[in-house]
CSV table of C-alpha atoms in Angstrom, one decimal:
chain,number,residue,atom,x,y,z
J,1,UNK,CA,-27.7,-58.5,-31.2
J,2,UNK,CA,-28.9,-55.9,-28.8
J,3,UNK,CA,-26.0,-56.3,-26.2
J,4,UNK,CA,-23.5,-55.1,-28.8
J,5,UNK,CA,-25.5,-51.6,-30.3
J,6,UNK,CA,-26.4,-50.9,-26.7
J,7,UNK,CA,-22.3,-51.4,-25.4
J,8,UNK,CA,-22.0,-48.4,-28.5
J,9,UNK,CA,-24.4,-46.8,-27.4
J,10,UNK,CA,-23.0,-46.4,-24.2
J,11,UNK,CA,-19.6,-45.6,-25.4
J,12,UNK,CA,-20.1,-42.5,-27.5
J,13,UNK,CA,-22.2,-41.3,-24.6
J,14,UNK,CA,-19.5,-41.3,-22.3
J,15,UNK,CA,-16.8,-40.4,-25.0
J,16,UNK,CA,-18.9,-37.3,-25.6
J,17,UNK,CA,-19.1,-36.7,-21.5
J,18,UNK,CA,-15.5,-36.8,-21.4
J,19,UNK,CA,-15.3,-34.4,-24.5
J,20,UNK,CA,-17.1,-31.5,-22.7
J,21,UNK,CA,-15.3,-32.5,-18.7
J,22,UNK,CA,-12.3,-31.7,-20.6
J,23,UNK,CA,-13.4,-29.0,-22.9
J,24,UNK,CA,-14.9,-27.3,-19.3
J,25,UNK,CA,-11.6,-28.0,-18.0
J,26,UNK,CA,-9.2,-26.5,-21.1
J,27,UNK,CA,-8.6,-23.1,-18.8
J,28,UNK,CA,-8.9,-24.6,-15.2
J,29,UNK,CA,-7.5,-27.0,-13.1
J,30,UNK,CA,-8.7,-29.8,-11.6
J,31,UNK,CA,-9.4,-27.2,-7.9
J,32,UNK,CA,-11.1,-24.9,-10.2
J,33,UNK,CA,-7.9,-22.7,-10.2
J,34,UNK,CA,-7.4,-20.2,-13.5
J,35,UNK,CA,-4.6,-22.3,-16.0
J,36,UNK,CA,-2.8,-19.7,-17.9
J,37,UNK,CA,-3.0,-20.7,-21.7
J,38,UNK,CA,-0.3,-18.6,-22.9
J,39,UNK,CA,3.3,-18.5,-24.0
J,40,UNK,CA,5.0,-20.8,-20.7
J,41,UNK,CA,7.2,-17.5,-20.2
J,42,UNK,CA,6.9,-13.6,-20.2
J,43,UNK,CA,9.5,-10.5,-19.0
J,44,UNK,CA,8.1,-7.5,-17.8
J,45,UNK,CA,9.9,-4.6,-16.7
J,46,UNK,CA,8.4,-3.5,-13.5
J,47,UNK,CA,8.6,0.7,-12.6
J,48,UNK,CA,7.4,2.2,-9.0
J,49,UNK,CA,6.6,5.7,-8.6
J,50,UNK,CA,6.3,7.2,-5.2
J,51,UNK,CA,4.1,10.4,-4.9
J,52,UNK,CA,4.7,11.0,-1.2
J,53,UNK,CA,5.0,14.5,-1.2
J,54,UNK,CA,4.8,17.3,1.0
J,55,UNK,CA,1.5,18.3,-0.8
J,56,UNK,CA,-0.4,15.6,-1.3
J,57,UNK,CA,0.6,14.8,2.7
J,58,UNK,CA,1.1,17.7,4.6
J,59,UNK,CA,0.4,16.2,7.9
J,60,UNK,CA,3.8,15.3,10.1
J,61,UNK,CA,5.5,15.0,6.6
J,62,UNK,CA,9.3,13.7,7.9
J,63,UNK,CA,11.7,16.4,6.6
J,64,UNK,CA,14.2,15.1,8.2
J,65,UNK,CA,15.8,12.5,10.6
J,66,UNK,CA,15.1,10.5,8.3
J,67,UNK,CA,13.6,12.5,5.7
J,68,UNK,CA,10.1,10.8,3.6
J,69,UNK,CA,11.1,7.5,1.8
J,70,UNK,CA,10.6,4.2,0.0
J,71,UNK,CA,12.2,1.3,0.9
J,72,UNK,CA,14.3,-1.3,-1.7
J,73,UNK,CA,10.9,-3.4,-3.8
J,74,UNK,CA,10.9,-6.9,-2.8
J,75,UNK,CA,8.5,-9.3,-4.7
J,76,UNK,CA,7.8,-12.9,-6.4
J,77,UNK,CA,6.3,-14.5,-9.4
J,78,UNK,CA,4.3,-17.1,-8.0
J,79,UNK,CA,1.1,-19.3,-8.3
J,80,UNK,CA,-1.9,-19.2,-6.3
J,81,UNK,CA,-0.6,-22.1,-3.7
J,82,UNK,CA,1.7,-18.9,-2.2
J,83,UNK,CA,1.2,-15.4,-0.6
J,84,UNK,CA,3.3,-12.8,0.0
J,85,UNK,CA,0.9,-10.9,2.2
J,86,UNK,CA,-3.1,-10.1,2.1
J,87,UNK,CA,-5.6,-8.0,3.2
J,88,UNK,CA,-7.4,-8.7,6.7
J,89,UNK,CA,-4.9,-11.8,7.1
J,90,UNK,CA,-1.8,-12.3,9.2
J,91,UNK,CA,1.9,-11.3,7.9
J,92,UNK,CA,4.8,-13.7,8.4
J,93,UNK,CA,7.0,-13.2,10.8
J,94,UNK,CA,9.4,-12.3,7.3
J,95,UNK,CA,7.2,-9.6,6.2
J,96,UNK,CA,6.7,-7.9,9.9
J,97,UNK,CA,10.8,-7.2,9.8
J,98,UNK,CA,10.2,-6.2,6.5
J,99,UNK,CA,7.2,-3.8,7.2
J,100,UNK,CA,9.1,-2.9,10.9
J,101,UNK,CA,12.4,-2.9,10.1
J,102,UNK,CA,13.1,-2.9,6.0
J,103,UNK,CA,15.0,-6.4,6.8
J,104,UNK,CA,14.4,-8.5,3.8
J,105,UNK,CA,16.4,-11.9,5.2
J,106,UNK,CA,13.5,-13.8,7.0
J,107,UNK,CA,11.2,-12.7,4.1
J,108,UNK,CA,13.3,-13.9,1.6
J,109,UNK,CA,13.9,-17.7,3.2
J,110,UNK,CA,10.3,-17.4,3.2
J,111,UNK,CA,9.6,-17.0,-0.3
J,112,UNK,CA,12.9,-19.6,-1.3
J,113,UNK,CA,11.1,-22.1,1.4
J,114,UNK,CA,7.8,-22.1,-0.3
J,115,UNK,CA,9.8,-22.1,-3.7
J,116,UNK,CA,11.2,-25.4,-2.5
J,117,UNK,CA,8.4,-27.3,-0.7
J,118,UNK,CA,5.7,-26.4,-2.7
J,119,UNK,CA,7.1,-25.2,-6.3
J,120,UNK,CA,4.4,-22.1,-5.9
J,121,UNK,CA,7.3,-19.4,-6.9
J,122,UNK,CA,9.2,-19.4,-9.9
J,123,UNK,CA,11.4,-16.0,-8.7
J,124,UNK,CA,12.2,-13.3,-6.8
J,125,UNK,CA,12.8,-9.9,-8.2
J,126,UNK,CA,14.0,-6.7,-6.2
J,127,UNK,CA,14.5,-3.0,-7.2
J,128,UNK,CA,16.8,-0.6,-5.1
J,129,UNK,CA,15.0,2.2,-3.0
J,130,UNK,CA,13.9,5.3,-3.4
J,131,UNK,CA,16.1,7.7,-1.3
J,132,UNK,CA,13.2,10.6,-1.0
J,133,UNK,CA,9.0,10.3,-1.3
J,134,UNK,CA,8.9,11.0,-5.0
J,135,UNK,CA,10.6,9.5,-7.3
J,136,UNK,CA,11.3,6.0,-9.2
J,137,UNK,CA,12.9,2.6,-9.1
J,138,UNK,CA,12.4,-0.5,-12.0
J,139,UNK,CA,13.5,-3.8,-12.4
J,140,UNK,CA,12.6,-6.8,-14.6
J,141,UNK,CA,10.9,-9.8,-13.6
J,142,UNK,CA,9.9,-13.2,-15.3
J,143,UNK,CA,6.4,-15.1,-15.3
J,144,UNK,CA,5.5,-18.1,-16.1
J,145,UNK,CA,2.4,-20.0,-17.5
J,146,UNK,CA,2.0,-21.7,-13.9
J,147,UNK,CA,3.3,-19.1,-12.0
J,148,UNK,CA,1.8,-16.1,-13.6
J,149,UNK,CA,0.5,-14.1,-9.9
J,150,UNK,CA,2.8,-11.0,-9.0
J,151,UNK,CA,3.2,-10.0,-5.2
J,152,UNK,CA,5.7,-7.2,-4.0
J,153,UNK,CA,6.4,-5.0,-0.8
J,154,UNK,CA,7.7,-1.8,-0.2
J,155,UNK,CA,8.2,-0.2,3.6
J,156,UNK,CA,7.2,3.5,3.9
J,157,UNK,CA,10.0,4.8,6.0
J,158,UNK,CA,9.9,6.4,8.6
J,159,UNK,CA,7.1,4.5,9.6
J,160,UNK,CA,5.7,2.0,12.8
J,161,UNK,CA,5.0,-0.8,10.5
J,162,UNK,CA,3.7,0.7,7.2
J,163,UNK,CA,4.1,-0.6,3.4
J,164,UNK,CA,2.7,-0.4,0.0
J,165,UNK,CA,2.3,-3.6,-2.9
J,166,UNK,CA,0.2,-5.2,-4.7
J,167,UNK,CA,-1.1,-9.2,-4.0
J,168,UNK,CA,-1.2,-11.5,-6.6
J,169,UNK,CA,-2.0,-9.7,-9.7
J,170,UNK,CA,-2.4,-12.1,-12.3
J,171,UNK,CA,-0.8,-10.9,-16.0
J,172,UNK,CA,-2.4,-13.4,-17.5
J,173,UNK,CA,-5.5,-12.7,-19.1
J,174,UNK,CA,-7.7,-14.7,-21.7
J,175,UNK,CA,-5.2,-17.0,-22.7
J,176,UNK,CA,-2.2,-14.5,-23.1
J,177,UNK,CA,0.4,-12.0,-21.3
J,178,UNK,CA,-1.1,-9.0,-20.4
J,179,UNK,CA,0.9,-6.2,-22.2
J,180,UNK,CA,1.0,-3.3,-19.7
J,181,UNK,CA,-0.2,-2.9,-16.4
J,182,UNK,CA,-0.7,0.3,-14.1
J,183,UNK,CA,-2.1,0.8,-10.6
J,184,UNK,CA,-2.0,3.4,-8.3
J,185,UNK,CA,-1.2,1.9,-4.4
J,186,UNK,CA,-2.1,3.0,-1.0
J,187,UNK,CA,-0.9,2.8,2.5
J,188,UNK,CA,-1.2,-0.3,5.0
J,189,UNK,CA,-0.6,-1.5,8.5
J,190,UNK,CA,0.7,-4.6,8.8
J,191,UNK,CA,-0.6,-5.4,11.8
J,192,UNK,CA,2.2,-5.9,13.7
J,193,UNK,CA,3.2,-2.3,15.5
J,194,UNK,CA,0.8,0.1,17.5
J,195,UNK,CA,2.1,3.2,16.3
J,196,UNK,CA,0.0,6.5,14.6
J,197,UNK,CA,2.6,8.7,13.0
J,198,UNK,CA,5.1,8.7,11.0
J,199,UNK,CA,8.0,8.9,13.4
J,200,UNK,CA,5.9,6.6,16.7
J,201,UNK,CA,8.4,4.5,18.8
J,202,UNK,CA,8.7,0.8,18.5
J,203,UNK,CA,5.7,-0.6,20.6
J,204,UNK,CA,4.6,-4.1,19.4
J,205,UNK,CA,1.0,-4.7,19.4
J,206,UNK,CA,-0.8,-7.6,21.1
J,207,UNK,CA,-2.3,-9.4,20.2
J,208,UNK,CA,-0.7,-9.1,16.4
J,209,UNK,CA,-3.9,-7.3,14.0
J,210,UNK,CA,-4.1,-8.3,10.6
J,211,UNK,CA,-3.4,-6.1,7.4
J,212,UNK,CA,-5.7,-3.2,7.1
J,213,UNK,CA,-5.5,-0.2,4.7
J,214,UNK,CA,-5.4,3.1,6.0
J,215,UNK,CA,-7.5,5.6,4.9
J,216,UNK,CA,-8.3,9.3,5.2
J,217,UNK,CA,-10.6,8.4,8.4
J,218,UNK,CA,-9.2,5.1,9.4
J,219,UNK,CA,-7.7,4.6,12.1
J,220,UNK,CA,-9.9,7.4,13.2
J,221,UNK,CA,-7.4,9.5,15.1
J,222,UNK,CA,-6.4,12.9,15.1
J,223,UNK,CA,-2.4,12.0,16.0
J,224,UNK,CA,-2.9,9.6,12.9
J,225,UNK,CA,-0.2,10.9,10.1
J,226,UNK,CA,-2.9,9.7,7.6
J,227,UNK,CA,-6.1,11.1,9.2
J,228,UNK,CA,-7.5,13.6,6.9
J,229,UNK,CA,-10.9,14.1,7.4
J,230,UNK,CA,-12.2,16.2,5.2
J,231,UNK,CA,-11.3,13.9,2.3
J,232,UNK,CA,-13.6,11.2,1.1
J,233,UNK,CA,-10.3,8.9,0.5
J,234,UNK,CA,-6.2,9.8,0.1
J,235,UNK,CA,-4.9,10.2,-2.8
J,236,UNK,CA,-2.8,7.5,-4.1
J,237,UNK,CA,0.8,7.5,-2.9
J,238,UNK,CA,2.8,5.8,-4.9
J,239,UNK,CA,2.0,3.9,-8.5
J,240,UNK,CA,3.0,0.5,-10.3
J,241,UNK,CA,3.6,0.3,-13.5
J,242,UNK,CA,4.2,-3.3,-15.7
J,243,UNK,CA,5.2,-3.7,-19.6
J,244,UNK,CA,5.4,-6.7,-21.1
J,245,UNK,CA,9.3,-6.9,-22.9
J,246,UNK,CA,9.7,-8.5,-26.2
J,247,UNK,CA,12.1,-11.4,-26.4
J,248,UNK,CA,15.0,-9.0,-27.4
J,249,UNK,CA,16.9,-7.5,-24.6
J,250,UNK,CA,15.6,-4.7,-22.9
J,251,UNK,CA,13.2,-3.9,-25.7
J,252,UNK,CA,9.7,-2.2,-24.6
J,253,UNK,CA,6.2,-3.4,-26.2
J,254,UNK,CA,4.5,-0.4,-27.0
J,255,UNK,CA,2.1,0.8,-24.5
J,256,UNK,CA,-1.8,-0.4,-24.9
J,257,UNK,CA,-4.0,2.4,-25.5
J,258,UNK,CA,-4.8,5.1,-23.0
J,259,UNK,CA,-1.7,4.1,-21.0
J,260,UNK,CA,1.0,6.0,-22.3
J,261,UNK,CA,0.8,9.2,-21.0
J,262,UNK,CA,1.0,7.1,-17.7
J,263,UNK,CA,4.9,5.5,-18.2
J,264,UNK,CA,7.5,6.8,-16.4
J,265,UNK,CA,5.8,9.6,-14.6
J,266,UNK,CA,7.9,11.9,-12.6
J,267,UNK,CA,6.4,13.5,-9.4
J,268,UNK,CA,8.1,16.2,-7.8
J,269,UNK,CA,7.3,18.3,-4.5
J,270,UNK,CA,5.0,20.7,-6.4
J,271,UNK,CA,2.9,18.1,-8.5
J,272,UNK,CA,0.6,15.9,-7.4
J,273,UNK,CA,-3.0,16.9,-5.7
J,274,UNK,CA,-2.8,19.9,-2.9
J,275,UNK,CA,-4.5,18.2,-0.3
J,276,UNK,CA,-5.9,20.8,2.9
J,277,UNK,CA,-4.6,20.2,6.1
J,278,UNK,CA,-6.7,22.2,8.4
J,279,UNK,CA,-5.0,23.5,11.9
J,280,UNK,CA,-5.1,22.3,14.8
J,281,UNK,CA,-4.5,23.7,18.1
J,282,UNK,CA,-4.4,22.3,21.9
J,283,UNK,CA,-7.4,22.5,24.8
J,284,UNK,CA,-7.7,25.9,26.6
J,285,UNK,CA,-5.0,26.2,29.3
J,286,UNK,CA,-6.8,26.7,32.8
J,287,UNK,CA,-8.0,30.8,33.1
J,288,UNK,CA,-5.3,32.9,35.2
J,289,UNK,CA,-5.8,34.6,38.3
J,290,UNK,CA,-8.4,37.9,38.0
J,291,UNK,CA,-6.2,41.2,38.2
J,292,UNK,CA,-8.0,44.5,38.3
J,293,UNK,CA,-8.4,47.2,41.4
J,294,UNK,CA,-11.1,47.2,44.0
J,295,UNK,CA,-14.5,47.4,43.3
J,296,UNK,CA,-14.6,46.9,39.6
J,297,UNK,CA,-14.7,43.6,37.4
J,298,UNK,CA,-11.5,42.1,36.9
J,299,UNK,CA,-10.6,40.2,33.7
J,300,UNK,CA,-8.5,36.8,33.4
J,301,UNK,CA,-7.2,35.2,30.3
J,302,UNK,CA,-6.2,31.5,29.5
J,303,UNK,CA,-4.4,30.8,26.0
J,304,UNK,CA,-4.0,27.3,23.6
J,305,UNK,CA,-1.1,26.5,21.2
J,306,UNK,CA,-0.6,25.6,17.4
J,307,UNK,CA,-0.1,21.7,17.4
J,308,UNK,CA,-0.5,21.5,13.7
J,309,UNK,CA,0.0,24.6,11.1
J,310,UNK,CA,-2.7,24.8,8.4
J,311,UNK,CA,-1.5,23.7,4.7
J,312,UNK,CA,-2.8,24.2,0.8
J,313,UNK,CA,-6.2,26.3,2.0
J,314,UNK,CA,-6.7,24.5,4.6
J,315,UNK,CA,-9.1,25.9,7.7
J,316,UNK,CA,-7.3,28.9,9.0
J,317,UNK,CA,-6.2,28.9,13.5
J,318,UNK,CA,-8.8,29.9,15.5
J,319,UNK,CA,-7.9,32.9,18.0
J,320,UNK,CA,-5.2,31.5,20.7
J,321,UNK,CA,-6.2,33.9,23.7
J,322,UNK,CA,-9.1,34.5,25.4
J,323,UNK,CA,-10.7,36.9,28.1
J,324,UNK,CA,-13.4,37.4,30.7
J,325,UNK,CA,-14.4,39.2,33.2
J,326,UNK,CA,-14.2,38.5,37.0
J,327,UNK,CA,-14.3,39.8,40.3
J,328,UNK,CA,-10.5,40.4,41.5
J,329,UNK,CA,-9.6,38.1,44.6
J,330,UNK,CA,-6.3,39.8,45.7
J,331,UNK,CA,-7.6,43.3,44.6
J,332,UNK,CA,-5.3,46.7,44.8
């Protein structure tokens, strides 16, 4: 009679061990991954702001030939098992043209590809581009419960190999769609060109780097178009914005709380932080030769040039000429 009350026994025990392995498991799957418990589908619109301007960057801001701009957005709605890019890692070969050269093909079969083999990407979205460094481009995009992660790119043109996105931001939060969204983005290097400003020539670097943000100090060189070292970090130079669209056509959620004043900001040349941009001027030339007459002290002068004007306050030129005295060689 024992063998029967001890099989019961046994039974609820491990009936109640599987109740709590699958009540751990509800919002996680089996490689510990983050399951998305809400609705299997969500639209967002999606709204970059660029705020590359003259002020915020005054440092070999590109006026012209071709003047400060944003790439077309390129991104994907995806799950963890795919990347578009990340920090301190290798780009694809698909995202170097795109960071290079703005060409979107090879990046594209890249995302389809992993689409296909691995069903990690449920779609692509794009947005067109921004023909100056302010202003805004949108598009809508569609998540799913399994694909809920949002990468995109844009190229920072002109540029060696420069871009702005975000990687894999989950809008799924807690069991449900995330209703808005906002983030301000900075500069990075892909890795893949060695140039420091704006407007360098194509010069490939090898071994290929990976991904690194630039910063106000970093890389930490005074031909740097970023290199502001006076600043503790840039300001931001372009923003993201995501709202969650109702099922209806085109028809906005409204904004959570202490977002609004955010949506659809506009930039324009004279907005935005001032930042200083102190001059800078060359080395001292080599001193002339001493003029003067015979038998008195000569003087001799040697000069430096402006190589960057001073913006927004920043520290004024020093004095360009200077003067000493000498003994004459040739006297008269």
């Amino acid at each position: 009679m024992e063998n029967p009350s001890l099989a019961s026994t046994l039974g609820r025990a491990l009936w109640t061990l599987l109740l709590a392995t699958l009540s751990s498991t509800t919002g996680q799957s089996f490689g510990g991954e983050s399951v998305c418990m809400a609705r299997p589908l969500a639209k967002y619109s999606i709204t970059f702001t660029g705020k590359w301007s003259q002020t915020a960057f005054p440092k070999q801001y590109p006026l012209f030939r071709p003047p400060a701009q944003w790439s077309s957005l390129l991104g994907a709605a995806h799950s963890s098992d795919y990347s578009m890019w990340r920090k301190n890692e290798y780009v694809s070969n698909g995202l170097r043209d795109f960071a290079e050269r703005g060409e979107a093909w090879a990046l594209m079969r890249e995302i389809e590809a992993a689409g296909e083999k691995l069903q990690s990407v449920h779609g692509v979205f794009s947005a067109p581009a921004v023909p100056s460094g302010t202003g805004q481009t949108s598009t809508e995009l569609e998540v799913h419960s399994r694909h809920s992660l949002v990468s995109f790119v844009v190229r920072i043109v002109p540029s060696p190999d420069w871009f702005v996105g975000i990687d894999s931001l989950d809008l799924c939060e807690g069991g449900r769609w995330k209703e808005q969204v906002a983030m301000d983005l900075y500069p990075h290097d892909a890795g893949t060109d060695s140039g420091f400003t704006f407007s360098s020539p194509n010069f490939a670097t090898i071994p290929q780097d990976t991904v690194t943000e630039i910063t106000s100090s970093s890389p930490s060189h005074p031909a740097n178009s970023f290199y502001y070292p006076r600043l503790k970090s840039l300001p931001p130079i372009a923003r993201v914005t995501l709202v969650r669209l109702r099922q209806g056509p085109r028809a906005f959620i409204p904004p959570a709380p202490g977002l609004a004043s955010r949506d659809n900001e506009i930039v324009d040349s004279l907005s935005g932080p001032e930042t200083p941009l102190d001059c800078e001027v060359s080395l001292w030339s080599s001193w002339g030769l001493c003029a003067g007459p015979c038998g008195k002290l000569g003087a001799k002068t040697r000069t430096r040039y402006v190589r960057v004007q001073p913006a927004n306050n920043g520290n004024p030129c020093p004095e360009l000429e200077e003067e000493a005295e000498c003994v004459p060689d040739n006297c008269v």
